[in-house]
CSV table of C-alpha atoms in Angstrom, one decimal:
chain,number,residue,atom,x,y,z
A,4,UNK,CA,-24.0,20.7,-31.1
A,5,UNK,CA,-25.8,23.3,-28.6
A,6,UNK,CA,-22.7,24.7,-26.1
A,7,UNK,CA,-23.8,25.1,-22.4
A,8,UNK,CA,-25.0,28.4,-22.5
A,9,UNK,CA,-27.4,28.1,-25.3
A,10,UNK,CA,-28.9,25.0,-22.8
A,11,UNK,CA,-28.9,27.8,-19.9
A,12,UNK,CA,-30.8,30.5,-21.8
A,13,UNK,CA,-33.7,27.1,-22.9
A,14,UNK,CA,-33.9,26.2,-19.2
A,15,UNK,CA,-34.4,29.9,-18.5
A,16,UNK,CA,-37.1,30.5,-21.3
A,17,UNK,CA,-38.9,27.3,-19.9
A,18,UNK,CA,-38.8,29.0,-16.2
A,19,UNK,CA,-36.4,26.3,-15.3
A,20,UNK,CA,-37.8,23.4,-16.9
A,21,UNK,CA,-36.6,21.7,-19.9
A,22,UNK,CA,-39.0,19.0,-21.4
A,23,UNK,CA,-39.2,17.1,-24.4
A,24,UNK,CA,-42.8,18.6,-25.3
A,25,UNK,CA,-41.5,22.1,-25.4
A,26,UNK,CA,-38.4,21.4,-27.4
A,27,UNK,CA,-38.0,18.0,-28.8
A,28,UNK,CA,-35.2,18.9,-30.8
A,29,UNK,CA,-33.2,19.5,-27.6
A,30,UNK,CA,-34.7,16.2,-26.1
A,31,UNK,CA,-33.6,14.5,-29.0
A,32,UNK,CA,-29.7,15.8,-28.7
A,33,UNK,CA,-29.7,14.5,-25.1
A,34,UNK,CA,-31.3,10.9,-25.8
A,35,UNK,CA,-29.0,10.6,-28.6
A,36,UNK,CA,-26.1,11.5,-26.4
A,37,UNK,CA,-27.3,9.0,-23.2
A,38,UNK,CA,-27.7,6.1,-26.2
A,39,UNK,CA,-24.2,6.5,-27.2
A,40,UNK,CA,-22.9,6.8,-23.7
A,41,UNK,CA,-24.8,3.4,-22.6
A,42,UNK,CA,-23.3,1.7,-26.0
A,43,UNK,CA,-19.8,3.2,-24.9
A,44,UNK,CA,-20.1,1.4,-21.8
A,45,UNK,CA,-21.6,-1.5,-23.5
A,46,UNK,CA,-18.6,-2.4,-25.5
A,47,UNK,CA,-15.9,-1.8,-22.6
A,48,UNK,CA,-17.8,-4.1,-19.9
A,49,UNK,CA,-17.9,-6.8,-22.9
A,50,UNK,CA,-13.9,-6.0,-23.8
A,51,UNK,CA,-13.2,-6.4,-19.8
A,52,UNK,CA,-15.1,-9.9,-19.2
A,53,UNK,CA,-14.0,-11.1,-22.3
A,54,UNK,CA,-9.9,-9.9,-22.4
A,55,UNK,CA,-9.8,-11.3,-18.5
A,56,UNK,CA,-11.3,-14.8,-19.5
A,57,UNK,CA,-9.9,-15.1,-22.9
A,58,UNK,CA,-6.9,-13.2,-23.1
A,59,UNK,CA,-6.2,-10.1,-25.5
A,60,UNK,CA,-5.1,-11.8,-28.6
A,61,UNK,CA,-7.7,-14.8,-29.1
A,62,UNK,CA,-10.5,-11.9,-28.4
A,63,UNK,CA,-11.5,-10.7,-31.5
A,64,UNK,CA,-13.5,-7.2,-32.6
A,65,UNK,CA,-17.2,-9.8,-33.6
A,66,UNK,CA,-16.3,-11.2,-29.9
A,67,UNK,CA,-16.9,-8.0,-28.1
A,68,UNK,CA,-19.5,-6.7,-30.7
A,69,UNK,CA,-21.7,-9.5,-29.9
A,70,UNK,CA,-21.2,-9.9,-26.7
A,71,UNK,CA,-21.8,-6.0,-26.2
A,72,UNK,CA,-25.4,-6.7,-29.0
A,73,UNK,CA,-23.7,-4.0,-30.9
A,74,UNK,CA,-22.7,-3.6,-34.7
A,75,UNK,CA,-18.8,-3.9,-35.7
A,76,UNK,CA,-19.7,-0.4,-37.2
A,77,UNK,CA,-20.9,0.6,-33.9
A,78,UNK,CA,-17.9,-0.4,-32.1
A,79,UNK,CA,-15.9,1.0,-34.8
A,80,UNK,CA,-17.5,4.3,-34.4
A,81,UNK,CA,-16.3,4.1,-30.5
A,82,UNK,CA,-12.8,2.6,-31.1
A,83,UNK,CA,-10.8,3.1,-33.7
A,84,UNK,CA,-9.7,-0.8,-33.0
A,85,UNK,CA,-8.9,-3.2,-30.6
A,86,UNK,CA,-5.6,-1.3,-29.3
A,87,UNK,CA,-7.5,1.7,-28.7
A,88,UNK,CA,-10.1,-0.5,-26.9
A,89,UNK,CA,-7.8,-1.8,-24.4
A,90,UNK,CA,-6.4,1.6,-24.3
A,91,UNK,CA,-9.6,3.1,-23.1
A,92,UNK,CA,-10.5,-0.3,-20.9
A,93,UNK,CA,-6.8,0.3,-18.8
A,94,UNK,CA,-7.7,4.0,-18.3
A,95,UNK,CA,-10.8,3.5,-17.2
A,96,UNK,CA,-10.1,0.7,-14.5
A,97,UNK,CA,-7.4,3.1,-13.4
A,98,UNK,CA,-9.8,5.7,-13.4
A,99,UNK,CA,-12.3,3.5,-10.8
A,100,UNK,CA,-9.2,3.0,-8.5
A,101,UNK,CA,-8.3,6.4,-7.8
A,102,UNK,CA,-9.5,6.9,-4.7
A,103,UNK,CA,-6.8,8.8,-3.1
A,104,UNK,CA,-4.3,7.0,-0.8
A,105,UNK,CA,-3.9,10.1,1.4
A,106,UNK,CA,-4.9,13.7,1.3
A,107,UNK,CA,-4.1,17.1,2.7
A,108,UNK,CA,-5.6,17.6,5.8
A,109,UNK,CA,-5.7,20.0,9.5
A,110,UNK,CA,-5.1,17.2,12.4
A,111,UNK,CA,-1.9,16.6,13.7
A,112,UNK,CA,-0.1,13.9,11.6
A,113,UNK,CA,0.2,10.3,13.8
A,114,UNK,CA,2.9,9.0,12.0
A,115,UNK,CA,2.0,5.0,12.6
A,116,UNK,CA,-1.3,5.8,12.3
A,117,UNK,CA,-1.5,7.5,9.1
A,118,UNK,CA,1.1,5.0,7.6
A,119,UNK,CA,-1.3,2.3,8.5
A,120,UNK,CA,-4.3,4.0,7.0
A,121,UNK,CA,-2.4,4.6,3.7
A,122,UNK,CA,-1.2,1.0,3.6
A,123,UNK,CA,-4.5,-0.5,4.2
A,124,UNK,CA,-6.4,2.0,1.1
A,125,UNK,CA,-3.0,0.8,-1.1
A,126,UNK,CA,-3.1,-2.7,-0.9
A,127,UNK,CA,-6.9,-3.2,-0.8
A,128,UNK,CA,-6.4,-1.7,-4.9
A,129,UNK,CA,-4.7,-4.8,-5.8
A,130,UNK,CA,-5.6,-7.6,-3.8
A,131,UNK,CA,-9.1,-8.6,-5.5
A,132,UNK,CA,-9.6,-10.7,-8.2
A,133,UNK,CA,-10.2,-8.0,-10.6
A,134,UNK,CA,-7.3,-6.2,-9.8
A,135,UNK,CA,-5.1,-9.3,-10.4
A,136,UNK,CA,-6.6,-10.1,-13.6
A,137,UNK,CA,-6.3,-6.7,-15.1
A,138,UNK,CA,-2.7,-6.5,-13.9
A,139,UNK,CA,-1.9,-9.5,-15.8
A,140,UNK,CA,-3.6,-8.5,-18.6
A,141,UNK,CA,-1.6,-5.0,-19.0
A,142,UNK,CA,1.3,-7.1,-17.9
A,143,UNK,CA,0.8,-9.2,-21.1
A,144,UNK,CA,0.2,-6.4,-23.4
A,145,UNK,CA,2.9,-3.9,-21.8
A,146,UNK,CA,5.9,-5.2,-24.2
A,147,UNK,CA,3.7,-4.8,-27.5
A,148,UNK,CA,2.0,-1.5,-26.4
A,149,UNK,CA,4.1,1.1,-24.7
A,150,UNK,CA,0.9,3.1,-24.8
A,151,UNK,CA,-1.0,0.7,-22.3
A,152,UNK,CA,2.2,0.6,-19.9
A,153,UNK,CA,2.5,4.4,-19.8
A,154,UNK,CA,-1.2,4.5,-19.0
A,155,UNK,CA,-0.7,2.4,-16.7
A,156,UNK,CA,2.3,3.5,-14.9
A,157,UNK,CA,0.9,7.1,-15.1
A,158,UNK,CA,-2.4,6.7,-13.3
A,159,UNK,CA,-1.3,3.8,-11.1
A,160,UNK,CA,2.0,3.3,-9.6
A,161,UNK,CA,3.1,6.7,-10.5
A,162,UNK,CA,0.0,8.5,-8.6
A,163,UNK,CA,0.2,6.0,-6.0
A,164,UNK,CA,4.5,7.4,-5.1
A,165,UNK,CA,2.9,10.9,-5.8
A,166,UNK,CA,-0.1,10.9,-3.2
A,167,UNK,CA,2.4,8.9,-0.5
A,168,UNK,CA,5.3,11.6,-1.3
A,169,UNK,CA,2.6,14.5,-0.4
A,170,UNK,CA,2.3,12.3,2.9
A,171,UNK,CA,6.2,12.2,3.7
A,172,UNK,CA,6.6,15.8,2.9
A,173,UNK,CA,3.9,17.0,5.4
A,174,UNK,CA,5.4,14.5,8.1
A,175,UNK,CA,8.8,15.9,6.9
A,176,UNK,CA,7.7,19.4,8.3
A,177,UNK,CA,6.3,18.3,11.7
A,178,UNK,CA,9.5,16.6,12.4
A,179,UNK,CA,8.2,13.6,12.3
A,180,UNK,CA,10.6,11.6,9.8
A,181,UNK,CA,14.1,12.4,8.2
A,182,UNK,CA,14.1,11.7,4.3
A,183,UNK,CA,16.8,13.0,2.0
A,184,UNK,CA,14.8,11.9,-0.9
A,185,UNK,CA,11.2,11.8,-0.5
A,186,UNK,CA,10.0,10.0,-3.4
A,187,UNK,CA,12.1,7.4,-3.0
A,188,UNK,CA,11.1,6.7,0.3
A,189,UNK,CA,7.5,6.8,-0.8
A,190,UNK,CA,8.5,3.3,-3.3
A,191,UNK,CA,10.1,2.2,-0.7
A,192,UNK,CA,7.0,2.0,1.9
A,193,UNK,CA,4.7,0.8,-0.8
A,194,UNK,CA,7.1,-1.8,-1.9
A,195,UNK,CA,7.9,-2.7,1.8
A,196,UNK,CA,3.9,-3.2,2.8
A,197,UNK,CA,3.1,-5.1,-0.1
A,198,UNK,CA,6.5,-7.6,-0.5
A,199,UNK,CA,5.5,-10.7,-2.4
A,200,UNK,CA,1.9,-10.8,-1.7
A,201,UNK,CA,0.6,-9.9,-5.6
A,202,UNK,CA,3.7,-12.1,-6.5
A,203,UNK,CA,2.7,-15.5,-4.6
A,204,UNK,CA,-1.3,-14.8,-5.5
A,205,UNK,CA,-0.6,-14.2,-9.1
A,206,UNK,CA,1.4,-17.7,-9.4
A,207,UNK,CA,-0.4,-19.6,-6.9
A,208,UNK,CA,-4.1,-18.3,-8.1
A,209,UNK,CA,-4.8,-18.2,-4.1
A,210,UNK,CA,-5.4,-14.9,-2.1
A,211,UNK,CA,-3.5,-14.0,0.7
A,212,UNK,CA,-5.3,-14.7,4.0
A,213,UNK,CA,-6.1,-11.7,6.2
A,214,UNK,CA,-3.3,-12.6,8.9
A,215,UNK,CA,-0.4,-12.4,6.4
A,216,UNK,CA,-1.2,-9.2,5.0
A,217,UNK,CA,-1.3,-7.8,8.4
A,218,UNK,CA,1.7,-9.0,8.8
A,219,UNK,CA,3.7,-7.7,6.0
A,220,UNK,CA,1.9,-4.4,6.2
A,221,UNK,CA,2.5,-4.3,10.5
A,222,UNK,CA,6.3,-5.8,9.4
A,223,UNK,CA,6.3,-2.7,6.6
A,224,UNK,CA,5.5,0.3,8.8
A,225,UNK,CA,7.6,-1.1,11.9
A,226,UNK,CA,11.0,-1.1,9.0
A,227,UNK,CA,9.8,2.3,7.2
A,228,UNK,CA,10.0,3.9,11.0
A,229,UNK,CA,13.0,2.6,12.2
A,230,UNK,CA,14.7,4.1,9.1
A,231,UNK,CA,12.9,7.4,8.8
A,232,UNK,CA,11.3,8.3,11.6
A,233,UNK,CA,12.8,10.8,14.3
A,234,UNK,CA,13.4,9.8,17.5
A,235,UNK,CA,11.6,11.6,20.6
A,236,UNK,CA,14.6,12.7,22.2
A,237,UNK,CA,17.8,14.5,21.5
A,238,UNK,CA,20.5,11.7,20.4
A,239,UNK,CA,22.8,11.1,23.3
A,240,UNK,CA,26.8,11.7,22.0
A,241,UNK,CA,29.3,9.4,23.6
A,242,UNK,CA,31.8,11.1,25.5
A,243,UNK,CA,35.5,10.9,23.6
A,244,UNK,CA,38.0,8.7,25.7
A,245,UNK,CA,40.6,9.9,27.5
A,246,UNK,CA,44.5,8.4,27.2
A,247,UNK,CA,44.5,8.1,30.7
A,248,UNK,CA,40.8,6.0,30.1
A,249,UNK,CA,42.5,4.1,27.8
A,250,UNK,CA,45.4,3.2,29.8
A,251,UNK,CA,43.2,2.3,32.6
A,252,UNK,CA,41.3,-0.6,30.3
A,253,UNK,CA,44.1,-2.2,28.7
A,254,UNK,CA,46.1,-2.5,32.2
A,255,UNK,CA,45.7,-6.1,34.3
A,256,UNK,CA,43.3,-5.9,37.1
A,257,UNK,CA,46.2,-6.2,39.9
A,258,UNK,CA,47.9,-2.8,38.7
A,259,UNK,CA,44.6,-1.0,38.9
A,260,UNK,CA,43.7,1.0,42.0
């Protein structure tokens, strides 16, 4: 295998132009490499249409090999089975997904705002068909392969408390919210803006309609505020109350001055 440095010192040799005429032993190396990268894909797009139609167990390894116009050796070469398959296939979705939900940046934090931004990016990963199909799918496979829920967990809900935790802490240090415990607060919102709207689509097969997801997520931040977020003033303390006060409101009307 030629390491990066030996394909530095070709380029250089060939004034900074690396063609198959000049080295086709080199060419060869990178066609065969862009071959097995095309058949990679291959066999994962083929896994993905056919575990989301068919399901996990009635898909079988000649399924996917056809469907991908590869050889079971082929596939074997790839994938060491179908477990690893779906391994790869759950990785990989998660992978396209990761946009982040927020990141570090220099203007001043809006609290609603940036709530409302984050909310928006973090339902939009699961409310599309896709999404939904590959949830169930993992969901189905979880119990039998702790491997595929760890994934899962790791580079979805787990990144997604992570990247919204970030958010609270920098909020947390403009004085913006008070949370004892950050990541917990972080599940919270994201479980508060999304309720039961994968719920009611994965049983009813319908997607919610734009006006009820505004809702929960406008319903979400409004909840997440009134619990966290810092009010603009200093808290007014009620003045203690006197005996003399107190004698004054439990006596009748005609004995008061």
């Amino acid at each position: 295998m030629l390491c990066m440095s030996c394909l530095s010192q070709v380029t250089l040799m060939l004034g900074g132009r690396m063609t198959s005429s000049s080295n086709p032993g080199l060419s060869r190396v990178v066609t065969d490499a862009g071959r097995t990268e095309r058949k990679h894909t291959q066999i994962v797009d083929s896994a993905r249409t056919l575990f989301l139609e068919s399901g996990f167990d009635t898909t079988s390894v000649d399924a996917i090999a056809r469907h991908a116009g590869v050889s079971k050796a082929t596939l074997y070469a790839h994938f060491t089975d179908k477990d690893a398959l779906l391994l790869a296939l759950v990785e990989e979705d998660c992978e396209r997904r990761r946009d982040p939900l927020w990141m570090p940046h220099d203007r001043t934090i809006d609290l609603e705002r940036d709530l409302r931004e984050i909310g928006q990016r973090f339902l939009s990963i699961f409310l599309d068909d896709q999404a939904l199909a590959m949830h169930r799918l993992i969901m189905s496979c979880a119990a039998r392969y702790p491997a595929i829920a760890e994934a899962f967990m790791r580079a979805g809900p787990d990144r997604c408390d992570a990247e919204v935790a970030a958010f609270l802490r920098a909020a947390k240090a403009e004085g913006l919210i008070d949370v004892p415990n950050v990541r917990l607060a972080a599940t919270q919102f994201l479980m508060l803006i999304q309720g039961r709207l994968p719920l009611t689509w994965a049983l009813s097969l319908q997607a919610p309609i734009a006006a009820e997801s505004r809702a929960q997520l406008e319903g979400g931040i409004k909840v997440f505020i009134a619990a966290y977020g810092r009010k603009a003033g200093p808290t007014r303390q009620a003045r203690p109350v006197t005996k003399t006060a107190s004698k004054r409101a439990r006596a009748p009307a005609s004995r008061r001055p």
